[in-house]
Short mmCIF file of C-alpha atoms and ligand atoms in Angstrom, two decimals:
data_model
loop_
_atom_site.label_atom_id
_atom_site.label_comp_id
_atom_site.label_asym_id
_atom_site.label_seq_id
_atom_site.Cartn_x
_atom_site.Cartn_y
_atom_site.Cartn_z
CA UNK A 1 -9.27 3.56 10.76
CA UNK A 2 -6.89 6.83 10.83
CA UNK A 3 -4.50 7.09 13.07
CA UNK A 4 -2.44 10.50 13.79
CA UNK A 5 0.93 9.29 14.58
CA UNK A 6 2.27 11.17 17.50
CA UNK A 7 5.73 10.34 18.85
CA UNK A 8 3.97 8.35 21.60
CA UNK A 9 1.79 6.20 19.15
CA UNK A 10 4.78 5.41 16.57
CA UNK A 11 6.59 3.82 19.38
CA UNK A 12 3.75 1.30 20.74
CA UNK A 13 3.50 0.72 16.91
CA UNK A 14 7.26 -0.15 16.73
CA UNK A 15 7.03 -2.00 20.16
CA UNK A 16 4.11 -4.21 18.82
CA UNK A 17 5.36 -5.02 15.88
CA UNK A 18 9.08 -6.37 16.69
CA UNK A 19 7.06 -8.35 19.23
CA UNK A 20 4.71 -9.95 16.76
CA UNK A 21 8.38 -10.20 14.42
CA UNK A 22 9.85 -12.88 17.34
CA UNK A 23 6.93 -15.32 16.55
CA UNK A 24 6.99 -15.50 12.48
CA UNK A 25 9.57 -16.61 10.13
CA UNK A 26 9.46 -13.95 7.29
CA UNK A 27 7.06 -10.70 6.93
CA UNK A 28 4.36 -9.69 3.83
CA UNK A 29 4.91 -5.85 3.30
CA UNK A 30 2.13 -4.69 1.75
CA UNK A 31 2.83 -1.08 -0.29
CA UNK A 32 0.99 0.76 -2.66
CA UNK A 33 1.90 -0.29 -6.25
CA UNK A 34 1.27 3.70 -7.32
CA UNK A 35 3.70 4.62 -4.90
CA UNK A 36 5.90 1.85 -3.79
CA UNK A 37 8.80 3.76 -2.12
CA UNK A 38 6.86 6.68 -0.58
CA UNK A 39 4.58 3.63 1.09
CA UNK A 40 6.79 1.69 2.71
CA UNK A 41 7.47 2.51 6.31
CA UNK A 42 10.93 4.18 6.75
CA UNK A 43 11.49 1.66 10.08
CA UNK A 44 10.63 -1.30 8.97
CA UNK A 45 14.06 -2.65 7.61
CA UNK A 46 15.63 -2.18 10.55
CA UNK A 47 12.90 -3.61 12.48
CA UNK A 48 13.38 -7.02 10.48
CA UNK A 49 17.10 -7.24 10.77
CA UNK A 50 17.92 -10.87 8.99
CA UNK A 51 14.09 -11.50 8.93
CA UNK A 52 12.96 -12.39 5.55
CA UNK A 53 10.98 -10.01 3.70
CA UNK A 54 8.52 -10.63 0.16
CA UNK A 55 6.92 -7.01 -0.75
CA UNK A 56 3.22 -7.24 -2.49
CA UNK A 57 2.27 -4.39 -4.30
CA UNK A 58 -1.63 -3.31 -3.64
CA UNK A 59 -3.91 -2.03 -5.66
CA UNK A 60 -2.29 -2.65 -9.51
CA UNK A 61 -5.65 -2.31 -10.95
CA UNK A 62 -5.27 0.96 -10.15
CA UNK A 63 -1.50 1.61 -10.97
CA UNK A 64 0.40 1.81 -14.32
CA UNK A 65 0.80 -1.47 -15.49
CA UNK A 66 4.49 -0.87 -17.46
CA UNK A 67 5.73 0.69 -14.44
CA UNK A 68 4.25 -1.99 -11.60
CA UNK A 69 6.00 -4.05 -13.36
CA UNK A 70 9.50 -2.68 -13.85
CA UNK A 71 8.72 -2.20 -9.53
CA UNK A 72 8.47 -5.90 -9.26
CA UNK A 73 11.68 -6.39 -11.34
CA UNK A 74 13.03 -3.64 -9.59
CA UNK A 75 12.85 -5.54 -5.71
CA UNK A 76 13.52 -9.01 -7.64
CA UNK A 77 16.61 -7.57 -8.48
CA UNK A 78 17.67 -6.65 -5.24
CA UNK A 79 16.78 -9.96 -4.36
CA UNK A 80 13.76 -9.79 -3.06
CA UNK A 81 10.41 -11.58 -3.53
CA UNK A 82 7.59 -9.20 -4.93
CA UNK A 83 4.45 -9.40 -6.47
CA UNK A 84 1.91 -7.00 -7.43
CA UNK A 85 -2.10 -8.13 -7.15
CA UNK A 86 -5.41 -6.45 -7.11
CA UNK A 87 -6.82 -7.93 -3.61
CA UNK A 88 -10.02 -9.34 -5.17
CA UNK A 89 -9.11 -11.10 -7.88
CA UNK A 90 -8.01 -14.61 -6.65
CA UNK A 91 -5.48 -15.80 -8.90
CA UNK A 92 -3.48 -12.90 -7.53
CA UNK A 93 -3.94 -14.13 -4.07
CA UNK A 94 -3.20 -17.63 -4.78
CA UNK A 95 0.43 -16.48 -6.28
CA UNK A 96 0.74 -14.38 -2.57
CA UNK A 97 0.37 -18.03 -1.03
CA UNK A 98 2.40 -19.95 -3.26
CA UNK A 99 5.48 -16.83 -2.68
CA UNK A 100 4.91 -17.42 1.08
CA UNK A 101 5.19 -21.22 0.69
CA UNK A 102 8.33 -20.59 -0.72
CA UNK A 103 9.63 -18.19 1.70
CA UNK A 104 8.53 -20.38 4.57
CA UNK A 105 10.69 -23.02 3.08
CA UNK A 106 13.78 -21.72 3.82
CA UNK A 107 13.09 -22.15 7.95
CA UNK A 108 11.79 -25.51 7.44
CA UNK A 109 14.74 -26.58 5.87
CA UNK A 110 16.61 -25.11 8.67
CA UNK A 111 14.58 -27.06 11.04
CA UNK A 112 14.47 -29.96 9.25
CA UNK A 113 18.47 -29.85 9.64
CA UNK A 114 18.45 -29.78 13.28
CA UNK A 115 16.25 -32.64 13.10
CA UNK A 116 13.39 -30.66 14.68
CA UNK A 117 10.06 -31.65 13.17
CA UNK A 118 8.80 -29.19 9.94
CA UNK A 119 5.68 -27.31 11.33
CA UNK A 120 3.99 -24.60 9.33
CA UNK A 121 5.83 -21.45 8.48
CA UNK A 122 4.30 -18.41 10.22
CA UNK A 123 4.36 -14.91 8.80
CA UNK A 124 2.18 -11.77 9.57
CA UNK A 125 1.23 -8.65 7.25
CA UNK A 126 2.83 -5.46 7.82
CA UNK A 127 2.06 -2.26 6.20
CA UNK A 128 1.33 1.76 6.68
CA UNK A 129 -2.94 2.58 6.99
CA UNK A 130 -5.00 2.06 4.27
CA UNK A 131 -2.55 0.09 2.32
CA UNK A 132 -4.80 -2.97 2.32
CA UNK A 133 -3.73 -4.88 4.67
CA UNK A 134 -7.60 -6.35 5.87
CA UNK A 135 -8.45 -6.81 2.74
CA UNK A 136 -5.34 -9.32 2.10
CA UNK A 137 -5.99 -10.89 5.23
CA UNK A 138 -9.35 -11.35 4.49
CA UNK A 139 -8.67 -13.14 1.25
CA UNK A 140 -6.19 -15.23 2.12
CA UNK A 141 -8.67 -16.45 4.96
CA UNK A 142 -11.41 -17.65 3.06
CA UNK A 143 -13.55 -20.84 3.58
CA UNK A 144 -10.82 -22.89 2.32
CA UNK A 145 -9.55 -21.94 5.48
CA UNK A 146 -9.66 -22.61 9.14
CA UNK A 147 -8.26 -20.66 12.37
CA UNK A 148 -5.94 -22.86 13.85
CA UNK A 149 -6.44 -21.33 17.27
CA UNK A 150 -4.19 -19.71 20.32
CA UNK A 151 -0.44 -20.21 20.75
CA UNK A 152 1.26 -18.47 23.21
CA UNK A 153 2.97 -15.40 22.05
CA UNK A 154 5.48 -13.49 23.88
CA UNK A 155 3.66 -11.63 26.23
CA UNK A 156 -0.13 -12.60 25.15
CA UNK A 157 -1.56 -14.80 22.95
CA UNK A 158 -1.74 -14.58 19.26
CA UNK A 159 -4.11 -15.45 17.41
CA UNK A 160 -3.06 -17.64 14.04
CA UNK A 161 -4.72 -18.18 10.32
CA UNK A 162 -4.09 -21.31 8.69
CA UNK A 163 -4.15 -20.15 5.39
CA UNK A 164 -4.12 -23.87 3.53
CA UNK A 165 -1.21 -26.10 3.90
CA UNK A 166 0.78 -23.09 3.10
CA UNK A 167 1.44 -21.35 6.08
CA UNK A 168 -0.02 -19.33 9.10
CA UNK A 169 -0.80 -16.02 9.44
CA UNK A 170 -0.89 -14.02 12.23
CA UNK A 171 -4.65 -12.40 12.51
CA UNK A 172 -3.57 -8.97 12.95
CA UNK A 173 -2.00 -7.10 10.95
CA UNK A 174 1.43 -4.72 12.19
CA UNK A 175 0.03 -1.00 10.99
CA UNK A 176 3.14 1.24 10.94
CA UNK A 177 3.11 4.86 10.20
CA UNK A 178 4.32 6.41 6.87
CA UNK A 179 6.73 8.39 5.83
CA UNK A 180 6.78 12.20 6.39
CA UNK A 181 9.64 13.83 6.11
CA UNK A 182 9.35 14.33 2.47
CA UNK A 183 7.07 17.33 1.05
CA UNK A 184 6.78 15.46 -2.48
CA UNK A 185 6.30 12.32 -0.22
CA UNK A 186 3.32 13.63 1.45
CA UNK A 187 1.85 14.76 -1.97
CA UNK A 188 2.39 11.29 -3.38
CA UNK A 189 0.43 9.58 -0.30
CA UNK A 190 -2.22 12.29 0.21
CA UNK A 191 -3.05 12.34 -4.20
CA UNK A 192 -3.35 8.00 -3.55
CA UNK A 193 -5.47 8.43 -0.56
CA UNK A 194 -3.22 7.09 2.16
CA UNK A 195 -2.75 9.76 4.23
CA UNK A 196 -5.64 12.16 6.06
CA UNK A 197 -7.34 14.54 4.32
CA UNK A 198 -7.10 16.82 6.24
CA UNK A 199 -3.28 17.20 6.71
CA UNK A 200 -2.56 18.98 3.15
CA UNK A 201 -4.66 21.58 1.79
CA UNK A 202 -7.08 19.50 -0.76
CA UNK A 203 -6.88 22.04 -3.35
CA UNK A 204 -3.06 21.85 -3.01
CA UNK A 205 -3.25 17.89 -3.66
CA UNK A 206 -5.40 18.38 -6.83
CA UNK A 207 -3.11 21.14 -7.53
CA UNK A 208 -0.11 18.50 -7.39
CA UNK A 209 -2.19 15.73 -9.38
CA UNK A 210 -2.65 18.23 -12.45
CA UNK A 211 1.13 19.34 -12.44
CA UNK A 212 1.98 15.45 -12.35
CA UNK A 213 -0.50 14.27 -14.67
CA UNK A 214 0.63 17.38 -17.37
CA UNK A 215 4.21 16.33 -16.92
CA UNK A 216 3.69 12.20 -16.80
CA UNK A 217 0.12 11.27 -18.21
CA UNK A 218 -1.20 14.91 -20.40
CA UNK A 219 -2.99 11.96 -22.67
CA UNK A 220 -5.07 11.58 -19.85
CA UNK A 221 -6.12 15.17 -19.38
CA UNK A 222 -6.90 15.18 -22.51
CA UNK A 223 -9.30 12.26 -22.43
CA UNK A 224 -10.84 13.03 -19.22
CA UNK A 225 -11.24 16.61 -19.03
CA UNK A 226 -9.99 17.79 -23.02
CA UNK A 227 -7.40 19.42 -22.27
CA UNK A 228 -4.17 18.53 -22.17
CA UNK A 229 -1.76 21.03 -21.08
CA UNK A 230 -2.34 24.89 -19.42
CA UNK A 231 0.30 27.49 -18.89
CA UNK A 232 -1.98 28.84 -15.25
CA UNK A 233 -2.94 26.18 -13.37
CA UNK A 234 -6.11 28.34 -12.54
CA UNK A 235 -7.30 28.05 -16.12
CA UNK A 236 -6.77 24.08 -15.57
CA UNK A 237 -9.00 24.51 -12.05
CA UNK A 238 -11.60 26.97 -14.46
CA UNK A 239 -11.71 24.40 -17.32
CA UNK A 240 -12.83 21.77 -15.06
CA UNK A 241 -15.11 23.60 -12.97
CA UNK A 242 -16.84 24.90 -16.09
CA UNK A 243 -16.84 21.53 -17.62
CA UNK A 244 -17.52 19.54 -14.04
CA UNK A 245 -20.54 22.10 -12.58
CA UNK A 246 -18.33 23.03 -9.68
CA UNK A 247 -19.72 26.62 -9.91
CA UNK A 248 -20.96 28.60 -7.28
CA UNK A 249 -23.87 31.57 -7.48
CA UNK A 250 -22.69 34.02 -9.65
CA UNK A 251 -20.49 31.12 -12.02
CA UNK A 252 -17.52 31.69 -9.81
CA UNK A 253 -15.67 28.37 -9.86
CA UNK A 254 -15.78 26.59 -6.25
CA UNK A 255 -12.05 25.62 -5.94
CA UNK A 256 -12.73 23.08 -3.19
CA UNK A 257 -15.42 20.90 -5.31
CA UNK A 258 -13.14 21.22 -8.32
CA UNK A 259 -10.36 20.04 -6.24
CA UNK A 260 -12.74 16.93 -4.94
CA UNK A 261 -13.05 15.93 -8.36
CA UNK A 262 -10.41 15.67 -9.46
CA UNK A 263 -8.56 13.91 -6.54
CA UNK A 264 -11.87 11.45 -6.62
CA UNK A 265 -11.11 11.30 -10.28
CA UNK A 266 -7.14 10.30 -9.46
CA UNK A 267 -8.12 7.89 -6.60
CA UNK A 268 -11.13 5.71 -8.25
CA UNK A 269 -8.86 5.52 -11.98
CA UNK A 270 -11.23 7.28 -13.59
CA UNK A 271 -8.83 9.59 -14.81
CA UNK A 272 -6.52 6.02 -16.07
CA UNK A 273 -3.96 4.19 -14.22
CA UNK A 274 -1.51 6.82 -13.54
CA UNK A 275 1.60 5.56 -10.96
CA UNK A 276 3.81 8.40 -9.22
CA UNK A 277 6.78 6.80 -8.84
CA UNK A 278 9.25 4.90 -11.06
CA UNK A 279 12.41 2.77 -9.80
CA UNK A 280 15.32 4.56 -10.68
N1 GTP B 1 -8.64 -1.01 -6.11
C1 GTP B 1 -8.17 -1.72 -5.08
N2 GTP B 1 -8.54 -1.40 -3.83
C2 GTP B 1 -8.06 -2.14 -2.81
C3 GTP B 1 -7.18 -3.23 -3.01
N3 GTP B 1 -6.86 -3.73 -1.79
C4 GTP B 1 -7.51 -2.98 -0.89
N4 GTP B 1 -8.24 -2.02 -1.49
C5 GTP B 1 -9.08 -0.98 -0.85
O1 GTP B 1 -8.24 -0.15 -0.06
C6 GTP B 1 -8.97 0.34 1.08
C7 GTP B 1 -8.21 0.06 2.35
O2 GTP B 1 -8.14 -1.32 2.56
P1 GTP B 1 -7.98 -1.97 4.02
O3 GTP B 1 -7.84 -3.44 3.82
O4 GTP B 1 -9.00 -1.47 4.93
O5 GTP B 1 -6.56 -1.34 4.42
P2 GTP B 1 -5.77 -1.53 5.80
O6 GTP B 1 -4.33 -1.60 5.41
O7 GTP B 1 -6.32 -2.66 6.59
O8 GTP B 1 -6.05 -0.13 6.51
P3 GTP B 1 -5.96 0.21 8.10
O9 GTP B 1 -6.77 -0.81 8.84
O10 GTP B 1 -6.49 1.60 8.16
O11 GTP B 1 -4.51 0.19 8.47
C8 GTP B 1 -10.32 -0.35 1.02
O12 GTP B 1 -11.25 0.53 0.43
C9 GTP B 1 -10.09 -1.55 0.12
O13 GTP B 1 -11.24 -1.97 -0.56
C10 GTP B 1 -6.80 -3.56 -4.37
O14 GTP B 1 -6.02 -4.47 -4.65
N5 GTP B 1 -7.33 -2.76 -5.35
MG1 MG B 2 -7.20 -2.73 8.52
#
């Protein structure tokens, strides 16, 4: 699903979502482990207030692994839970329960101390498009686990995943939009594949991933493409539209197939893990 985020949209978005917040104890912010900071949504903070918060980085098997983990140290540090996974492999979803069960602790302690019977904790998913929210969902819910059926909600009812013992998850994920005020922000999320398409030039993104991967990762030119720095980015664009058949009648290079290559070549790792942001 894409969603263009008018002014009207990002406020049902925010509406929904501190409406789902009333009926869980603590929130799982998915972000993208190649771009942690540049993922989040610039709202939700303030949208939690007090609310508890663990942060699981998506998609590691496609980020850097030194840097995914100095992220994870990074938010630990600041006192936060984090974790990074790769959504299919289960072990990694079995340590997003077993942070949950500890976050959920915390209110049934609470609870517990008011005499009120423990029940399960209740959390829901929260994260910008394409982040992986589904996915997460999906694995947490497997046959292991049942639907616990409807509770009233605050103005309809919800819809909760008993995921275990553990806790309960609220079926539907909150999708909030990302950020955009930032020109190198939109780079970052249109080179990972987070944002449309069709909002930045494509030969402008696979412009950007060349200048970042010379700077950051030029091993990686070299291995993928042998070469590993250029003074003209066109002779970059020539050198892999010569060596990728992205030619057009007459051997011209065809800047737009180039420019799907290698942003293809970014997104599926082929190219390595490459991440675009380190914590400072
Ligand atoms: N490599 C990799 N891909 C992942 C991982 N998690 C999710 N994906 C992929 O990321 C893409 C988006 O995943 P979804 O679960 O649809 O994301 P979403 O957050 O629900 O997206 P919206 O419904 O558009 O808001 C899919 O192609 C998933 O297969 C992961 O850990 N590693
Ligand atoms: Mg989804």
């Amino acid at each position: 699903m894409t969603i263009q985020w008018f002014p009207g949209h990002m406020a049902k978005a925010r509406r929904e979502v501190s409406e789902k917040l009333k009926l869980v104890d603590f929130v799982i912010e998915l972000v993208d482990a190649r771009a942690p900071e540049s993922s989040e949504n610039p709202m939700l903070q303030e949208l939690l207030q007090d609310k508890p918060k663990m942060v699981v980085l998506m998609k590691k098997d496609l980020a850097d692994p030194s840097i995914t983990n100095d992220w994870v140290q990074h938010y630990q540090n600041k006192g936060m839970e984090a974790i990074a996974i790769e959504a299919n492999r289960k072990p990694d979803v079995q340590k997003v329960v077993q942070l949950a069960k500890k976050l959920g602790q915390d209110k049934q302690d609470k609870l517990k101390a008011k005499g009120i019977r423990p029940r399960a904790s209740r959390a829901m998913i929260i994260g910008i498009p394409n982040v992986g929210k589904s996915t997460l969902i999906n694995r947490l819910v497997n046959k292991k686990m049942a639907q616990v059926g409807d509770k009233p909600g605050v103005t309809k009812k919800q819809q909760w995943i008993k995921v275990k013992k553990e806790f309960e998850l609220l079926d539907t994920p909150g999708i909030l939009w990302p950020k955009f005020e930032d020109e190198e922000v939109g780079y970052r999320l249109a080179s990972i594949g987070t944002i449309k398409d069709q909002i930045l030039p494509k030969e402008d993104v696979a412009a950007y991933i060349l200048n970042y991967l010379q700077a950051e990762y030029a091993h990686l030119l070299e291995e993928r493409y042998g070469f590993e720095g250029y003074e003209d980015i066109m002779d970059a664009f020539d050198h892999i539209g010569r060596k990728r058949g992205c030619l057009e009648s007459g051997g011209k290079i065809n800047f737009e197939k180039v420019s799907d290559v290698i942003i293809q070549d970014l997104r599926s790792a082929k190219i390595g893990l490459v991440s675009f942001e380190k914590p400072e």
